[in-house]
Amino acid sequence: MSEAPNDALALATRHGLPLEFLYLREEYPRDRWTALPEIAAFWLQMHGSFRGHQAYMDGLIGQWREGGDLQVLHGQLTPALQSFLQHLDGHHRIESGQYFPMMRKIEPRIGAGIDLLDRDHDAIHGTLESMFQSGLAFHQAVAGHAPDAEDRARRLADILDGAAPLLLRHLEDEEDIVIPLIQLRGLPD
Ligand SMILES: [Fe+2]
Ligand SMILES: [Fe+2]
């Protein structure tokens, strides 16, 4: 499933979920998301770690852009990016492969909302692939003392800049569906 460029709900352009997917959050709004079931709390914790990880990489790039050392950027960003890509990919696989199908059964009315979240995963997967390729090219350029290492860093930094808003949008929109659904309908053990 790929996104049509004029899709009003495309991850790159939307500003939140459409109203028809927000009825669960209306019933269980964010300000009541305290004392959540364990799985919902864990979900938010995972999302928090992705936001933190993204902000950390953003900070490394910011320091480098302000005159930081390329070797330092390489030494810190490379392992951070590797772990970020691995964890995010694993997280999406579990969501799309296990939790989303379960949620469709429990709450068929939210099926179109789950479709949207699945499409987000496809869109984000494309950016993960670009991040991986660009991160690898940066690593190889630094390791091989290539003259274009700075340029490789710039390209990677631009890709990370572009990917961040997509990921952050998805995390928030997913929470608006998943957290109230778990609270209100429950998940089978
Ligand atoms: Fe997701
Ligand atoms: Fe998620």
PDB file of C-alpha atoms and ligand atoms in Angstrom:
ATOM      1  CA  MET A   1       0.000   0.000   0.000  1.00  0.00           C
ATOM      2  CA  SER A   2       1.547   3.318  -0.981  1.00  0.00           C
ATOM      3  CA  GLU A   3       0.381   6.855  -0.394  1.00  0.00           C
ATOM      4  CA  ALA A   4      -1.105   8.869  -3.229  1.00  0.00           C
ATOM      5  CA  PRO A   5       0.564  12.310  -3.332  1.00  0.00           C
ATOM      6  CA  ASN A   6      -2.774  14.117  -3.002  1.00  0.00           C
ATOM      7  CA  ASP A   7      -3.967  11.972  -0.125  1.00  0.00           C
ATOM      8  CA  ALA A   8      -5.239  14.412   2.503  1.00  0.00           C
ATOM      9  CA  LEU A   9      -4.323  11.879   5.169  1.00  0.00           C
ATOM     10  CA  ALA A  10      -0.766  11.355   3.949  1.00  0.00           C
ATOM     11  CA  LEU A  11       1.697  11.188   6.811  1.00  0.00           C
ATOM     12  CA  ALA A  12       3.837  13.962   5.352  1.00  0.00           C
ATOM     13  CA  THR A  13       1.027  16.494   5.202  1.00  0.00           C
ATOM     14  CA  ARG A  14      -1.697  15.744   7.737  1.00  0.00           C
ATOM     15  CA  HIS A  15      -1.885  17.531  11.080  1.00  0.00           C
ATOM     16  CA  GLY A  16      -3.567  14.780  13.054  1.00  0.00           C
ATOM     17  CA  LEU A  17      -6.240  12.165  12.624  1.00  0.00           C
ATOM     18  CA  PRO A  18      -9.567  12.946  10.964  1.00  0.00           C
ATOM     19  CA  LEU A  19     -12.509  13.222  13.363  1.00  0.00           C
ATOM     20  CA  GLU A  20     -13.980   9.844  12.419  1.00  0.00           C
ATOM     21  CA  PHE A  21     -10.895   8.111  13.877  1.00  0.00           C
ATOM     22  CA  LEU A  22     -10.897  10.106  17.097  1.00  0.00           C
ATOM     23  CA  TYR A  23     -14.027   8.750  18.812  1.00  0.00           C
ATOM     24  CA  LEU A  24     -11.958   6.467  21.055  1.00  0.00           C
ATOM     25  CA  ARG A  25      -9.817   9.364  22.248  1.00  0.00           C
ATOM     26  CA  GLU A  26     -12.943  11.447  22.810  1.00  0.00           C
ATOM     27  CA  GLU A  27     -14.242   8.736  25.086  1.00  0.00           C
ATOM     28  CA  TYR A  28     -10.895   8.421  26.842  1.00  0.00           C
ATOM     29  CA  PRO A  29      -8.988  11.709  26.393  1.00  0.00           C
ATOM     30  CA  ARG A  30      -5.273  12.168  26.918  1.00  0.00           C
ATOM     31  CA  ASP A  31      -5.643  13.989  30.219  1.00  0.00           C
ATOM     32  CA  ARG A  32      -7.059  10.770  31.683  1.00  0.00           C
ATOM     33  CA  TRP A  33      -4.199   8.590  30.455  1.00  0.00           C
ATOM     34  CA  THR A  34      -2.969   7.854  33.929  1.00  0.00           C
ATOM     35  CA  ALA A  35      -2.868   4.428  35.583  1.00  0.00           C
ATOM     36  CA  LEU A  36      -2.990   2.748  32.168  1.00  0.00           C
ATOM     37  CA  PRO A  37      -3.055  -1.009  31.590  1.00  0.00           C
ATOM     38  CA  GLU A  38       0.509  -2.340  31.460  1.00  0.00           C
ATOM     39  CA  ILE A  39       0.582  -2.848  27.698  1.00  0.00           C
ATOM     40  CA  ALA A  40      -0.667   0.700  27.044  1.00  0.00           C
ATOM     41  CA  ALA A  41       1.891   2.159  29.453  1.00  0.00           C
ATOM     42  CA  PHE A  42       4.601   0.117  27.734  1.00  0.00           C
ATOM     43  CA  TRP A  43       3.436   1.370  24.334  1.00  0.00           C
ATOM     44  CA  LEU A  44       3.785   4.985  25.471  1.00  0.00           C
ATOM     45  CA  GLN A  45       7.149   4.201  27.022  1.00  0.00           C
ATOM     46  CA  MET A  46       8.406   2.755  23.705  1.00  0.00           C
ATOM     47  CA  HIS A  47       7.171   5.826  21.855  1.00  0.00           C
ATOM     48  CA  GLY A  48       8.870   8.016  24.437  1.00  0.00           C
ATOM     49  CA  SER A  49      12.130   6.228  23.802  1.00  0.00           C
ATOM     50  CA  PHE A  50      11.812   6.772  20.028  1.00  0.00           C
ATOM     51  CA  ARG A  51      11.155  10.472  20.583  1.00  0.00           C
ATOM     52  CA  GLY A  52      14.146  10.657  22.913  1.00  0.00           C
ATOM     53  CA  HIS A  53      16.338   8.786  20.478  1.00  0.00           C
ATOM     54  CA  GLN A  54      15.290  11.037  17.603  1.00  0.00           C
ATOM     55  CA  ALA A  55      15.989  14.150  19.708  1.00  0.00           C
ATOM     56  CA  TYR A  56      19.400  12.754  20.695  1.00  0.00           C
ATOM     57  CA  MET A  57      20.409  12.234  17.050  1.00  0.00           C
ATOM     58  CA  ASP A  58      19.032  15.673  16.209  1.00  0.00           C
ATOM     59  CA  GLY A  59      21.226  17.127  18.961  1.00  0.00           C
ATOM     60  CA  LEU A  60      24.342  15.366  17.638  1.00  0.00           C
ATOM     61  CA  ILE A  61      23.702  16.757  14.187  1.00  0.00           C
ATOM     62  CA  GLY A  62      23.056  20.233  15.606  1.00  0.00           C
ATOM     63  CA  GLN A  63      26.397  20.183  17.422  1.00  0.00           C
ATOM     64  CA  TRP A  64      28.195  19.084  14.281  1.00  0.00           C
ATOM     65  CA  ARG A  65      26.493  21.748  12.174  1.00  0.00           C
ATOM     66  CA  GLU A  66      27.695  24.363  14.641  1.00  0.00           C
ATOM     67  CA  GLY A  67      31.284  23.411  13.934  1.00  0.00           C
ATOM     68  CA  GLY A  68      31.576  20.049  15.680  1.00  0.00           C
ATOM     69  CA  ASP A  69      34.067  17.417  14.676  1.00  0.00           C
ATOM     70  CA  LEU A  70      33.142  14.954  11.946  1.00  0.00           C
ATOM     71  CA  GLN A  71      34.850  12.037  13.698  1.00  0.00           C
ATOM     72  CA  VAL A  72      32.890  12.741  16.872  1.00  0.00           C
ATOM     73  CA  LEU A  73      29.659  12.856  14.886  1.00  0.00           C
ATOM     74  CA  HIS A  74      30.553   9.570  13.259  1.00  0.00           C
ATOM     75  CA  GLY A  75      31.477   7.891  16.545  1.00  0.00           C
ATOM     76  CA  GLN A  76      28.242   8.900  18.259  1.00  0.00           C
ATOM     77  CA  LEU A  77      25.680   9.006  15.457  1.00  0.00           C
ATOM     78  CA  THR A  78      26.554   5.700  13.787  1.00  0.00           C
ATOM     79  CA  PRO A  79      25.701   3.403  16.728  1.00  0.00           C
ATOM     80  CA  ALA A  80      22.724   5.596  17.689  1.00  0.00           C
ATOM     81  CA  LEU A  81      21.296   5.379  14.192  1.00  0.00           C
ATOM     82  CA  GLN A  82      21.882   1.653  13.990  1.00  0.00           C
ATOM     83  CA  SER A  83      20.018   0.989  17.218  1.00  0.00           C
ATOM     84  CA  PHE A  84      17.223   3.432  16.299  1.00  0.00           C
ATOM     85  CA  LEU A  85      16.617   1.719  12.942  1.00  0.00           C
ATOM     86  CA  GLN A  86      16.658  -1.733  14.478  1.00  0.00           C
ATOM     87  CA  HIS A  87      14.246  -0.900  17.303  1.00  0.00           C
ATOM     88  CA  LEU A  88      11.834   1.082  15.176  1.00  0.00           C
ATOM     89  CA  ASP A  89      11.692  -1.597  12.511  1.00  0.00           C
ATOM     90  CA  GLY A  90      11.044  -4.256  15.166  1.00  0.00           C
ATOM     91  CA  HIS A  91       8.365  -2.114  16.800  1.00  0.00           C
ATOM     92  CA  HIS A  92       6.503  -1.605  13.526  1.00  0.00           C
ATOM     93  CA  ARG A  93       6.684  -5.290  12.675  1.00  0.00           C
ATOM     94  CA  ILE A  94       5.065  -6.248  15.970  1.00  0.00           C
ATOM     95  CA  GLU A  95       2.400  -3.576  15.614  1.00  0.00           C
ATOM     96  CA  SER A  96       1.461  -4.342  12.004  1.00  0.00           C
ATOM     97  CA  GLY A  97       1.940  -8.086  12.360  1.00  0.00           C
ATOM     98  CA  GLN A  98       0.377  -8.799  15.762  1.00  0.00           C
ATOM     99  CA  TYR A  99      -1.400  -5.925  17.469  1.00  0.00           C
ATOM    100  CA  PHE A 100      -3.150  -4.236  14.566  1.00  0.00           C
ATOM    101  CA  PRO A 101      -4.891  -7.410  13.332  1.00  0.00           C
ATOM    102  CA  MET A 102      -6.029  -8.063  16.907  1.00  0.00           C
ATOM    103  CA  MET A 103      -7.351  -4.517  17.215  1.00  0.00           C
ATOM    104  CA  ARG A 104      -9.264  -4.759  13.938  1.00  0.00           C
ATOM    105  CA  LYS A 105     -11.149  -7.736  15.354  1.00  0.00           C
ATOM    106  CA  ILE A 106     -11.839  -6.141  18.707  1.00  0.00           C
ATOM    107  CA  GLU A 107     -12.986  -2.839  17.209  1.00  0.00           C
ATOM    108  CA  PRO A 108     -13.982  -3.212  13.535  1.00  0.00           C
ATOM    109  CA  ARG A 109     -15.196   0.408  13.470  1.00  0.00           C
ATOM    110  CA  ILE A 110     -11.559   1.608  13.700  1.00  0.00           C
ATOM    111  CA  GLY A 111     -10.451  -0.541  10.723  1.00  0.00           C
ATOM    112  CA  ALA A 112      -9.898   2.443   8.428  1.00  0.00           C
ATOM    113  CA  GLY A 113      -7.845   4.126  11.142  1.00  0.00           C
ATOM    114  CA  ILE A 114      -5.683   1.022  11.443  1.00  0.00           C
ATOM    115  CA  ASP A 115      -5.314   1.007   7.641  1.00  0.00           C
ATOM    116  CA  LEU A 116      -3.940   4.523   7.940  1.00  0.00           C
ATOM    117  CA  LEU A 117      -1.442   3.491  10.627  1.00  0.00           C
ATOM    118  CA  ASP A 118      -0.326   0.557   8.466  1.00  0.00           C
ATOM    119  CA  ARG A 119       0.197   2.939   5.536  1.00  0.00           C
ATOM    120  CA  ASP A 120       2.251   5.167   7.857  1.00  0.00           C
ATOM    121  CA  HIS A 121       4.481   2.186   8.617  1.00  0.00           C
ATOM    122  CA  ASP A 122       5.028   1.657   4.892  1.00  0.00           C
ATOM    123  CA  ALA A 123       5.876   5.337   4.428  1.00  0.00           C
ATOM    124  CA  ILE A 124       8.236   5.351   7.408  1.00  0.00           C
ATOM    125  CA  HIS A 125       9.844   2.144   6.220  1.00  0.00           C
ATOM    126  CA  GLY A 126      10.918   3.965   3.055  1.00  0.00           C
ATOM    127  CA  THR A 127      12.632   6.633   5.144  1.00  0.00           C
ATOM    128  CA  LEU A 128      14.301   3.976   7.344  1.00  0.00           C
ATOM    129  CA  GLU A 129      15.759   2.448   4.218  1.00  0.00           C
ATOM    130  CA  SER A 130      17.106   5.854   3.108  1.00  0.00           C
ATOM    131  CA  MET A 131      18.529   6.460   6.593  1.00  0.00           C
ATOM    132  CA  PHE A 132      20.228   3.082   6.524  1.00  0.00           C
ATOM    133  CA  GLN A 133      21.762   3.571   3.080  1.00  0.00           C
ATOM    134  CA  SER A 134      22.844   7.106   3.846  1.00  0.00           C
ATOM    135  CA  GLY A 135      24.227   6.094   7.260  1.00  0.00           C
ATOM    136  CA  LEU A 136      26.208   3.309   5.632  1.00  0.00           C
ATOM    137  CA  ALA A 137      27.591   5.651   2.971  1.00  0.00           C
ATOM    138  CA  PHE A 138      28.618   8.111   5.716  1.00  0.00           C
ATOM    139  CA  HIS A 139      30.285   5.364   7.722  1.00  0.00           C
ATOM    140  CA  GLN A 140      32.180   4.011   4.733  1.00  0.00           C
ATOM    141  CA  ALA A 141      33.327   7.495   3.708  1.00  0.00           C
ATOM    142  CA  VAL A 142      34.667   8.252   7.204  1.00  0.00           C
ATOM    143  CA  ALA A 143      36.232   4.810   7.629  1.00  0.00           C
ATOM    144  CA  GLY A 144      37.885   5.052   4.214  1.00  0.00           C
ATOM    145  CA  HIS A 145      39.010   8.699   4.736  1.00  0.00           C
ATOM    146  CA  ALA A 146      37.111   9.613   1.602  1.00  0.00           C
ATOM    147  CA  PRO A 147      37.181  13.271   0.535  1.00  0.00           C
ATOM    148  CA  ASP A 148      33.369  13.435   0.432  1.00  0.00           C
ATOM    149  CA  ALA A 149      32.850  12.373   4.062  1.00  0.00           C
ATOM    150  CA  GLU A 150      31.551  15.838   5.035  1.00  0.00           C
ATOM    151  CA  ASP A 151      29.095  15.742   2.190  1.00  0.00           C
ATOM    152  CA  ARG A 152      27.950  12.268   3.226  1.00  0.00           C
ATOM    153  CA  ALA A 153      27.307  13.605   6.715  1.00  0.00           C
ATOM    154  CA  ARG A 154      25.309  16.499   5.302  1.00  0.00           C
ATOM    155  CA  ARG A 155      23.169  14.168   3.222  1.00  0.00           C
ATOM    156  CA  LEU A 156      22.481  11.893   6.173  1.00  0.00           C
ATOM    157  CA  ALA A 157      21.638  14.878   8.365  1.00  0.00           C
ATOM    158  CA  ASP A 158      19.158  16.153   5.753  1.00  0.00           C
ATOM    159  CA  ILE A 159      17.486  12.748   5.554  1.00  0.00           C
ATOM    160  CA  LEU A 160      17.154  12.585   9.335  1.00  0.00           C
ATOM    161  CA  ASP A 161      15.698  16.111   9.362  1.00  0.00           C
ATOM    162  CA  GLY A 162      13.105  15.089   6.798  1.00  0.00           C
ATOM    163  CA  ALA A 163      12.171  11.855   8.540  1.00  0.00           C
ATOM    164  CA  ALA A 164      11.640  13.298  12.026  1.00  0.00           C
ATOM    165  CA  PRO A 165       8.275  15.033  11.487  1.00  0.00           C
ATOM    166  CA  LEU A 166       6.846  11.908   9.843  1.00  0.00           C
ATOM    167  CA  LEU A 167       7.804   9.710  12.741  1.00  0.00           C
ATOM    168  CA  LEU A 168       6.584  12.177  15.367  1.00  0.00           C
ATOM    169  CA  ARG A 169       3.246  12.601  13.576  1.00  0.00           C
ATOM    170  CA  HIS A 170       2.779   8.847  13.379  1.00  0.00           C
ATOM    171  CA  LEU A 171       3.621   8.223  17.035  1.00  0.00           C
ATOM    172  CA  GLU A 172       1.068  10.760  18.198  1.00  0.00           C
ATOM    173  CA  ASP A 173      -1.696   9.633  15.859  1.00  0.00           C
ATOM    174  CA  GLU A 174      -1.134   5.991  16.692  1.00  0.00           C
ATOM    175  CA  GLU A 175      -1.392   6.743  20.401  1.00  0.00           C
ATOM    176  CA  ASP A 176      -4.727   8.499  19.820  1.00  0.00           C
ATOM    177  CA  ILE A 177      -6.140   5.226  18.493  1.00  0.00           C
ATOM    178  CA  VAL A 178      -4.261   2.534  20.362  1.00  0.00           C
ATOM    179  CA  ILE A 179      -4.148   3.800  23.936  1.00  0.00           C
ATOM    180  CA  PRO A 180      -7.893   4.432  24.353  1.00  0.00           C
ATOM    181  CA  LEU A 181      -8.669   1.215  22.482  1.00  0.00           C
ATOM    182  CA  ILE A 182      -6.598  -0.843  24.920  1.00  0.00           C
ATOM    183  CA  GLN A 183      -8.125   0.967  27.886  1.00  0.00           C
ATOM    184  CA  LEU A 184     -11.741   0.815  26.707  1.00  0.00           C
ATOM    185  CA  ARG A 185     -11.891  -2.540  24.925  1.00  0.00           C
ATOM    186  CA  GLY A 186      -8.935  -4.480  26.352  1.00  0.00           C
ATOM    187  CA  LEU A 187      -6.652  -6.900  24.500  1.00  0.00           C
ATOM    188  CA  PRO A 188      -6.738 -10.686  24.805  1.00  0.00           C
ATOM    189  CA  ASP A 189      -3.838 -12.140  26.838  1.00  0.00           C
TER     190      ASP A 189
HETATM  191 FE    FE B   1       3.437   2.474  14.577  1.00  0.00          FE
HETATM  192 FE    FE B   2       4.126   2.523  17.750  1.00  0.00          FE
END
